[in-house]
mmCIF file with all atom_site columns, C-alpha atoms in Angstrom:
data_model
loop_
_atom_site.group_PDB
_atom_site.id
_atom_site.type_symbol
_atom_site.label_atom_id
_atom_site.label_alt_id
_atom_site.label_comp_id
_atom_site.label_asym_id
_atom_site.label_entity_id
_atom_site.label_seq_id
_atom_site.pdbx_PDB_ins_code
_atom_site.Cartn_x
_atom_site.Cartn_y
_atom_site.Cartn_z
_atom_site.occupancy
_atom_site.B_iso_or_equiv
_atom_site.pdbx_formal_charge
_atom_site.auth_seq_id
_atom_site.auth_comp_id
_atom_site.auth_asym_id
_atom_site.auth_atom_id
_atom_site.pdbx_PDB_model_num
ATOM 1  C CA . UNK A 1 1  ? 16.656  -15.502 -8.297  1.00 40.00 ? 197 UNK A CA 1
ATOM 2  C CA . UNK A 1 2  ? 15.569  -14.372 -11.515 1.00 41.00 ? 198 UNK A CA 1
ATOM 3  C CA . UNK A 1 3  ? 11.579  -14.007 -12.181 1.00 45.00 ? 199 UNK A CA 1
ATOM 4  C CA . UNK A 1 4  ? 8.741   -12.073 -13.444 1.00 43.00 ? 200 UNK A CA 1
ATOM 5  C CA . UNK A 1 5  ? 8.496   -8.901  -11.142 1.00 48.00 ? 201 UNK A CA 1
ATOM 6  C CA . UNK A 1 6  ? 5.248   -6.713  -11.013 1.00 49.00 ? 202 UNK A CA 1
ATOM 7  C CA . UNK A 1 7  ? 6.013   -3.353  -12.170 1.00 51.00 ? 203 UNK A CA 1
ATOM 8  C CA . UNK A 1 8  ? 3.878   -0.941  -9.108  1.00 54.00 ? 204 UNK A CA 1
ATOM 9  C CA . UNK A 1 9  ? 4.312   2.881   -8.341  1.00 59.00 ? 205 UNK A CA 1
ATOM 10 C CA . UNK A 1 10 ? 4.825   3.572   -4.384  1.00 58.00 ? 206 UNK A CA 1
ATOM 11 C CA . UNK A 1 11 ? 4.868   6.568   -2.191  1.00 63.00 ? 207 UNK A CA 1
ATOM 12 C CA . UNK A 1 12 ? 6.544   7.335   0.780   1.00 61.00 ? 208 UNK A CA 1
ATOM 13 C CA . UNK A 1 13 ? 4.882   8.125   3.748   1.00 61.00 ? 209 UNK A CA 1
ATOM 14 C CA . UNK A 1 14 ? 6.182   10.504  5.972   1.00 54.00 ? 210 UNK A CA 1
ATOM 15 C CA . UNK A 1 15 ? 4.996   11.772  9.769   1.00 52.00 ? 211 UNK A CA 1
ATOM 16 C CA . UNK A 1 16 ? 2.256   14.032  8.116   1.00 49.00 ? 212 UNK A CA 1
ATOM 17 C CA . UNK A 1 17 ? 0.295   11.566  5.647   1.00 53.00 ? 213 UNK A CA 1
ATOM 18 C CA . UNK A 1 18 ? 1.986   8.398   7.559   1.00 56.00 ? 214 UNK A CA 1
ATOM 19 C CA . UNK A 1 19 ? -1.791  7.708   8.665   1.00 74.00 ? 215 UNK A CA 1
ATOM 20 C CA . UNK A 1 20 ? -3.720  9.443   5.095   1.00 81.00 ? 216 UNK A CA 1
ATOM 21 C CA . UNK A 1 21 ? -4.313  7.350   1.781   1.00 85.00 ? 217 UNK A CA 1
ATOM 22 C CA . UNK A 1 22 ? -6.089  7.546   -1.206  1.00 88.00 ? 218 UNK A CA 1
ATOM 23 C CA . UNK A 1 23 ? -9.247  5.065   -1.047  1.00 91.00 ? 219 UNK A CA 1
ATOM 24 C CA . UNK A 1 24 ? -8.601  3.430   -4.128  1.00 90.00 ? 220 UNK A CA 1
ATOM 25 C CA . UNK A 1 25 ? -4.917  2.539   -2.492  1.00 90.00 ? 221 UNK A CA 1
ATOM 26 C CA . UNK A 1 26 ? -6.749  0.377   0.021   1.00 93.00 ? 222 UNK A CA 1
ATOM 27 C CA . UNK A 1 27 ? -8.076  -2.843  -1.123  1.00 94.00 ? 223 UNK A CA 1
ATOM 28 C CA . UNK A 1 28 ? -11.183 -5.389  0.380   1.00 93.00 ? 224 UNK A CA 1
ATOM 29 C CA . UNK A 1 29 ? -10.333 -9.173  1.374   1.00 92.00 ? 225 UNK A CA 1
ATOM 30 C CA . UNK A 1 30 ? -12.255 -11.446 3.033   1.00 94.00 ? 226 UNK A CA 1
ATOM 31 C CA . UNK A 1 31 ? -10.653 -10.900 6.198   1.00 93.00 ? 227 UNK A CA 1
ATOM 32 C CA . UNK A 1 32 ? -10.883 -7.041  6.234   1.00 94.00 ? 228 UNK A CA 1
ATOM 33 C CA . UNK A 1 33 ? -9.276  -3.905  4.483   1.00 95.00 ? 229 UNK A CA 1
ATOM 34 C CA . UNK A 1 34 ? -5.296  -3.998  3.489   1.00 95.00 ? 230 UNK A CA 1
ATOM 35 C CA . UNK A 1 35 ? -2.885  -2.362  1.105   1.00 93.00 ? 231 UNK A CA 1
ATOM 36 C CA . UNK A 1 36 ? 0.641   -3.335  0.119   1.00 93.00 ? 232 UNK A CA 1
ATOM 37 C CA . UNK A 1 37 ? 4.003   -2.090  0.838   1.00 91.00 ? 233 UNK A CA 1
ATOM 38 C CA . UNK A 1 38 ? 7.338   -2.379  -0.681  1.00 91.00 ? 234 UNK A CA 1
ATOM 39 C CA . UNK A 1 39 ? 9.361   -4.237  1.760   1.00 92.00 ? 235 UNK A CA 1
ATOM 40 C CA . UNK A 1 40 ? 13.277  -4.727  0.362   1.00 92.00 ? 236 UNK A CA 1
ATOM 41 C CA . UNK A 1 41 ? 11.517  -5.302  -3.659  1.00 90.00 ? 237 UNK A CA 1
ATOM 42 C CA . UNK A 1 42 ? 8.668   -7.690  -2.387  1.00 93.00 ? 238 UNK A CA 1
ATOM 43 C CA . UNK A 1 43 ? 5.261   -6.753  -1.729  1.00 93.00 ? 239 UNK A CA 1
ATOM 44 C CA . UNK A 1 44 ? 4.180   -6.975  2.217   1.00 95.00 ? 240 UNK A CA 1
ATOM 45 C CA . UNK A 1 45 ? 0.564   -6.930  2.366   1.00 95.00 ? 241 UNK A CA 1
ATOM 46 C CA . UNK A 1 46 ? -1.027  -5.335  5.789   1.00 94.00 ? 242 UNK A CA 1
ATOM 47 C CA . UNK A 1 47 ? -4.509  -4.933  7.420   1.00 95.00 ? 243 UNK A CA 1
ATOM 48 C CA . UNK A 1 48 ? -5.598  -1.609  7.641   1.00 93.00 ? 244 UNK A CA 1
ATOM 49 C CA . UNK A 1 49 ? -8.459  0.087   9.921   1.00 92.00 ? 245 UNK A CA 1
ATOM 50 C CA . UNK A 1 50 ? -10.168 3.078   8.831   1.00 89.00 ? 246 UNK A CA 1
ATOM 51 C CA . UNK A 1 51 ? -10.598 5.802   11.127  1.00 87.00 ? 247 UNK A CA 1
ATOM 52 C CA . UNK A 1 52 ? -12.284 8.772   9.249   1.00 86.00 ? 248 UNK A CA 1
ATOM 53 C CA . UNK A 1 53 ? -12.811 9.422   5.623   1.00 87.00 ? 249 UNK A CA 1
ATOM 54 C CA . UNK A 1 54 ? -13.385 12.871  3.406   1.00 86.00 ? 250 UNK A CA 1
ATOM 55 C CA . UNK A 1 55 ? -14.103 12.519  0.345   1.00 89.00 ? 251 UNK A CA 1
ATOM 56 C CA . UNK A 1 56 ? -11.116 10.061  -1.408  1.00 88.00 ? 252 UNK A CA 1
ATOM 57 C CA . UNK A 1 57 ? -8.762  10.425  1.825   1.00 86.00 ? 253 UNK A CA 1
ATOM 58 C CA . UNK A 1 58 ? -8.983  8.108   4.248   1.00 88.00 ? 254 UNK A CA 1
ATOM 59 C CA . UNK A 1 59 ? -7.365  8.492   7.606   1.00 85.00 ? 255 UNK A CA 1
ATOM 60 C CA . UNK A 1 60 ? -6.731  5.049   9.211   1.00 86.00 ? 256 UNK A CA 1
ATOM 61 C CA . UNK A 1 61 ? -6.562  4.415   12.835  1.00 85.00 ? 257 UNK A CA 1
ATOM 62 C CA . UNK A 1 62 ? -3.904  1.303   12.281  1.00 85.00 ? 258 UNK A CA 1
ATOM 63 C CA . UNK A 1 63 ? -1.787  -0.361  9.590   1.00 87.00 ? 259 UNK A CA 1
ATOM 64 C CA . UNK A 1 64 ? 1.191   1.877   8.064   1.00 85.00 ? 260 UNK A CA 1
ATOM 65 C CA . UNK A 1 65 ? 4.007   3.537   9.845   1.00 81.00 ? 261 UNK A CA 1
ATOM 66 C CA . UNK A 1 66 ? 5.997   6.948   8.736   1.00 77.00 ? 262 UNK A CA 1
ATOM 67 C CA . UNK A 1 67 ? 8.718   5.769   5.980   1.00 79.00 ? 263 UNK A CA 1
ATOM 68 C CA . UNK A 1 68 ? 6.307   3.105   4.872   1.00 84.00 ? 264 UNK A CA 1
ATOM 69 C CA . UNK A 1 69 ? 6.375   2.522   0.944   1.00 87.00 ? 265 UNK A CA 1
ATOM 70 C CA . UNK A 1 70 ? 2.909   2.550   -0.056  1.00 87.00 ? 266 UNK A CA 1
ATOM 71 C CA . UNK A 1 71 ? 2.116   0.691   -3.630  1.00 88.00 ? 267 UNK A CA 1
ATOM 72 C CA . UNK A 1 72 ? -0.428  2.780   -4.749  1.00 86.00 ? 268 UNK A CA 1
ATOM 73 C CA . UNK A 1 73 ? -0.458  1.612   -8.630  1.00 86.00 ? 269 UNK A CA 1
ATOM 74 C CA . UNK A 1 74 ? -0.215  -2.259  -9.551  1.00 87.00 ? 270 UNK A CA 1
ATOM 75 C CA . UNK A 1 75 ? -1.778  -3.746  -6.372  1.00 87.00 ? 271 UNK A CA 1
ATOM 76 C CA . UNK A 1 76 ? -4.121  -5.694  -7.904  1.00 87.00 ? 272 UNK A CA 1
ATOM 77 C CA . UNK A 1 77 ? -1.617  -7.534  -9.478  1.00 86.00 ? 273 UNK A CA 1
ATOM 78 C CA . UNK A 1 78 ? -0.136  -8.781  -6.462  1.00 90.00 ? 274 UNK A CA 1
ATOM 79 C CA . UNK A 1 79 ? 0.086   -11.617 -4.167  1.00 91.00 ? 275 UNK A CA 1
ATOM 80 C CA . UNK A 1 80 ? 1.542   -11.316 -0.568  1.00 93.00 ? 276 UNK A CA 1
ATOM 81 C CA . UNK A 1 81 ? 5.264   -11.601 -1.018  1.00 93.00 ? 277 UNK A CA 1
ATOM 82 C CA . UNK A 1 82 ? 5.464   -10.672 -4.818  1.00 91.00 ? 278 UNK A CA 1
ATOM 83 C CA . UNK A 1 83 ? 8.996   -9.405  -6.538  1.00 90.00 ? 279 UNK A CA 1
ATOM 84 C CA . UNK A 1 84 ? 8.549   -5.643  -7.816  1.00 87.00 ? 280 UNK A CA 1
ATOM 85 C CA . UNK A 1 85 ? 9.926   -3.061  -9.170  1.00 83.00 ? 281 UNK A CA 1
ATOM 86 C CA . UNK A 1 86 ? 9.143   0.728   -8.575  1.00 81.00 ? 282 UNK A CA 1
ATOM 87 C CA . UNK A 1 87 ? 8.694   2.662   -11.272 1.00 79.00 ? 283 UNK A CA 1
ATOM 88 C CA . UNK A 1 88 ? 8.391   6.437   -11.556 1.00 69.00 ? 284 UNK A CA 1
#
């Protein structure tokens, strides 16, 4: 399948940061707060629940796992289930 594939940058999250992101990685839907993750070159989108915040980090309480691939450039770009391509 040849297409049109959003060009995002990700970053891994390990055990440390598996729970920390950037607030302008999280994005607002109707139907709460999500970001998007690079799941085999297609975006995944998942909910998200804050749990504290300082300053720009955010810790959440739910949504991301350690080894996650966060897209933390491009997002806005994307619809659930998108074709990317990670650039560095």
């Amino acid at each position: 399948e040849d297409g049109i594939r959003d060009l995002v940058r990700s970053r891994g999250l390990g055990d440390v940061y598996k729970r920390q992101v950037n607030i302008k990685d999280i994005l607002k839907g109707v139907d709460g707060d999500y970001v998007y993750v690079n799941i085999d070159g297609r975006a995944k989108r998942r909910a998200v629940v804050e749990e504290a915040r300082q300053n720009l980090d955010v810790q959440l309480k739910d949504g991301l796992q350690a080894g996650d691939q966060l897209i933390v450039e491009g997002q806005l770009l994307l619809d659930e289930g998108s074709r990317i391509k990670i650039i560095e």
